[in-house]
Amino acid sequence: MAYKITFRKGKRVSATKLWPCDLEAAIAHARAQLPLQRDQSGATSVSVTCERTGDVVFTCTEQPESLGV
């Protein structure tokens, strides 16, 4: 099974990657790469989609860091 990992900045796609592995590995990779993609392209969320069915099987959105007042 293959999964597509999509990084987004707001509603715009900032990067995609095809992950030909199991779901757990795809999710672990997506979570690990989100901070790196945020630094490189400003990505704020990631989703993992099953290539066969098109179903979104995982999403993660970073919460903006709160500003201390």
PDB file of N, CA and C in Angstrom, residues 20-52:
ATOM      1  N   PRO A  20       5.862   4.585  -0.083  1.00  0.00           N
ATOM      2  CA  PRO A  20       5.452   3.209  -0.401  1.00  0.00           C
ATOM      3  C   PRO A  20       5.759   2.251   0.746  1.00  0.00           C
ATOM      4  N   CYS A  21       5.087   2.426   1.855  1.00  0.00           N
ATOM      5  CA  CYS A  21       5.385   1.643   3.047  1.00  0.00           C
ATOM      6  C   CYS A  21       4.097   1.482   3.850  1.00  0.00           C
ATOM      7  N   ASP A  22       4.206   0.971   5.054  1.00  0.00           N
ATOM      8  CA  ASP A  22       3.006   0.779   5.866  1.00  0.00           C
ATOM      9  C   ASP A  22       2.544   2.094   6.491  1.00  0.00           C
ATOM     10  N   LEU A  23       1.311   2.075   6.978  1.00  0.00           N
ATOM     11  CA  LEU A  23       0.678   3.282   7.504  1.00  0.00           C
ATOM     12  C   LEU A  23       1.428   3.850   8.695  1.00  0.00           C
ATOM     13  N   GLU A  24       1.846   2.998   9.614  1.00  0.00           N
ATOM     14  CA  GLU A  24       2.542   3.478  10.810  1.00  0.00           C
ATOM     15  C   GLU A  24       3.835   4.208  10.446  1.00  0.00           C
ATOM     16  N   ALA A  25       4.561   3.676   9.470  1.00  0.00           N
ATOM     17  CA  ALA A  25       5.803   4.321   9.034  1.00  0.00           C
ATOM     18  C   ALA A  25       5.513   5.656   8.348  1.00  0.00           C
ATOM     19  N   ALA A  26       4.452   5.709   7.557  1.00  0.00           N
ATOM     20  CA  ALA A  26       4.091   6.958   6.876  1.00  0.00           C
ATOM     21  C   ALA A  26       3.719   8.038   7.886  1.00  0.00           C
ATOM     22  N   ILE A  27       2.952   7.668   8.909  1.00  0.00           N
ATOM     23  CA  ILE A  27       2.554   8.637   9.936  1.00  0.00           C
ATOM     24  C   ILE A  27       3.765   9.100  10.734  1.00  0.00           C
ATOM     25  N   ALA A  28       4.640   8.165  11.105  1.00  0.00           N
ATOM     26  CA  ALA A  28       5.846   8.532  11.855  1.00  0.00           C
ATOM     27  C   ALA A  28       6.714   9.485  11.039  1.00  0.00           C
ATOM     28  N   HIS A  29       6.851   9.219   9.746  1.00  0.00           N
ATOM     29  CA  HIS A  29       7.653  10.088   8.878  1.00  0.00           C
ATOM     30  C   HIS A  29       7.006  11.472   8.763  1.00  0.00           C
ATOM     31  N   ALA A  30       5.696  11.507   8.598  1.00  0.00           N
ATOM     32  CA  ALA A  30       4.989  12.787   8.475  1.00  0.00           C
ATOM     33  C   ALA A  30       5.168  13.626   9.731  1.00  0.00           C
ATOM     34  N   ARG A  31       5.015  13.003  10.893  1.00  0.00           N
ATOM     35  CA  ARG A  31       5.187  13.735  12.159  1.00  0.00           C
ATOM     36  C   ARG A  31       6.613  14.241  12.327  1.00  0.00           C
ATOM     37  N   ALA A  32       7.584  13.419  11.962  1.00  0.00           N
ATOM     38  CA  ALA A  32       8.984  13.812  12.116  1.00  0.00           C
ATOM     39  C   ALA A  32       9.371  14.921  11.144  1.00  0.00           C
ATOM     40  N   GLN A  33       8.776  14.919   9.956  1.00  0.00           N
ATOM     41  CA  GLN A  33       9.142  15.893   8.933  1.00  0.00           C
ATOM     42  C   GLN A  33       8.430  17.235   9.070  1.00  0.00           C
ATOM     43  N   LEU A  34       7.313  17.285   9.792  1.00  0.00           N
ATOM     44  CA  LEU A  34       6.558  18.541   9.884  1.00  0.00           C
ATOM     45  C   LEU A  34       7.393  19.696  10.433  1.00  0.00           C
ATOM     46  N   PRO A  35       8.158  19.525  11.520  1.00  0.00           N
ATOM     47  CA  PRO A  35       8.989  20.655  11.978  1.00  0.00           C
ATOM     48  C   PRO A  35      10.035  21.081  10.941  1.00  0.00           C
ATOM     49  N   LEU A  36      10.597  20.118  10.215  1.00  0.00           N
ATOM     50  CA  LEU A  36      11.580  20.457   9.182  1.00  0.00           C
ATOM     51  C   LEU A  36      10.920  21.195   8.023  1.00  0.00           C
ATOM     52  N   GLN A  37       9.745  20.729   7.609  1.00  0.00           N
ATOM     53  CA  GLN A  37       9.021  21.402   6.530  1.00  0.00           C
ATOM     54  C   GLN A  37       8.565  22.796   6.954  1.00  0.00           C
ATOM     55  N   ARG A  38       8.234  22.960   8.239  1.00  0.00           N
ATOM     56  CA  ARG A  38       7.859  24.283   8.747  1.00  0.00           C
ATOM     57  C   ARG A  38       9.031  25.240   8.595  1.00  0.00           C
ATOM     58  N   ASP A  39      10.230  24.775   8.951  1.00  0.00           N
ATOM     59  CA  ASP A  39      11.411  25.626   8.844  1.00  0.00           C
ATOM     60  C   ASP A  39      11.768  25.927   7.392  1.00  0.00           C
ATOM     61  N   GLN A  40      11.619  24.945   6.501  1.00  0.00           N
ATOM     62  CA  GLN A  40      12.012  25.116   5.103  1.00  0.00           C
ATOM     63  C   GLN A  40      10.985  25.877   4.272  1.00  0.00           C
ATOM     64  N   SER A  41       9.700  25.549   4.456  1.00  0.00           N
ATOM     65  CA  SER A  41       8.693  26.125   3.562  1.00  0.00           C
ATOM     66  C   SER A  41       7.503  26.751   4.279  1.00  0.00           C
ATOM     67  N   GLY A  42       7.539  26.774   5.607  1.00  0.00           N
ATOM     68  CA  GLY A  42       6.449  27.383   6.354  1.00  0.00           C
ATOM     69  C   GLY A  42       5.236  26.491   6.527  1.00  0.00           C
ATOM     70  N   ALA A  43       5.375  25.185   6.292  1.00  0.00           N
ATOM     71  CA  ALA A  43       4.242  24.261   6.416  1.00  0.00           C
ATOM     72  C   ALA A  43       3.695  24.284   7.838  1.00  0.00           C
ATOM     73  N   THR A  44       2.369  24.272   7.945  1.00  0.00           N
ATOM     74  CA  THR A  44       1.727  24.286   9.260  1.00  0.00           C
ATOM     75  C   THR A  44       0.901  23.037   9.518  1.00  0.00           C
ATOM     76  N   SER A  45       0.693  22.206   8.490  1.00  0.00           N
ATOM     77  CA  SER A  45      -0.068  20.974   8.689  1.00  0.00           C
ATOM     78  C   SER A  45       0.418  19.896   7.733  1.00  0.00           C
ATOM     79  N   VAL A  46       0.080  18.648   8.081  1.00  0.00           N
ATOM     80  CA  VAL A  46       0.444  17.512   7.241  1.00  0.00           C
ATOM     81  C   VAL A  46      -0.725  16.539   7.232  1.00  0.00           C
ATOM     82  N   SER A  47      -0.924  15.889   6.098  1.00  0.00           N
ATOM     83  CA  SER A  47      -1.939  14.843   6.018  1.00  0.00           C
ATOM     84  C   SER A  47      -1.351  13.642   5.293  1.00  0.00           C
ATOM     85  N   VAL A  48      -1.852  12.461   5.648  1.00  0.00           N
ATOM     86  CA  VAL A  48      -1.453  11.218   4.997  1.00  0.00           C
ATOM     87  C   VAL A  48      -2.702  10.655   4.337  1.00  0.00           C
ATOM     88  N   THR A  49      -2.613  10.417   3.022  1.00  0.00           N
ATOM     89  CA  THR A  49      -3.748   9.951   2.238  1.00  0.00           C
ATOM     90  C   THR A  49      -3.418   8.607   1.612  1.00  0.00           C
ATOM     91  N   CYS A  50      -4.364   7.673   1.660  1.00  0.00           N
ATOM     92  CA  CYS A  50      -4.196   6.381   1.005  1.00  0.00           C
ATOM     93  C   CYS A  50      -4.278   6.595  -0.504  1.00  0.00           C
ATOM     94  N   GLU A  51      -3.260   6.154  -1.236  1.00  0.00           N
ATOM     95  CA  GLU A  51      -3.243   6.346  -2.683  1.00  0.00           C
ATOM     96  C   GLU A  51      -4.317   5.511  -3.378  1.00  0.00           C
ATOM     97  N   ARG A  52      -4.648   4.348  -2.842  1.00  0.00           N
ATOM     98  CA  ARG A  52      -5.616   3.463  -3.482  1.00  0.00           C
ATOM     99  C   ARG A  52      -7.041   3.978  -3.334  1.00  0.00           C
TER     100      ARG A  52
END
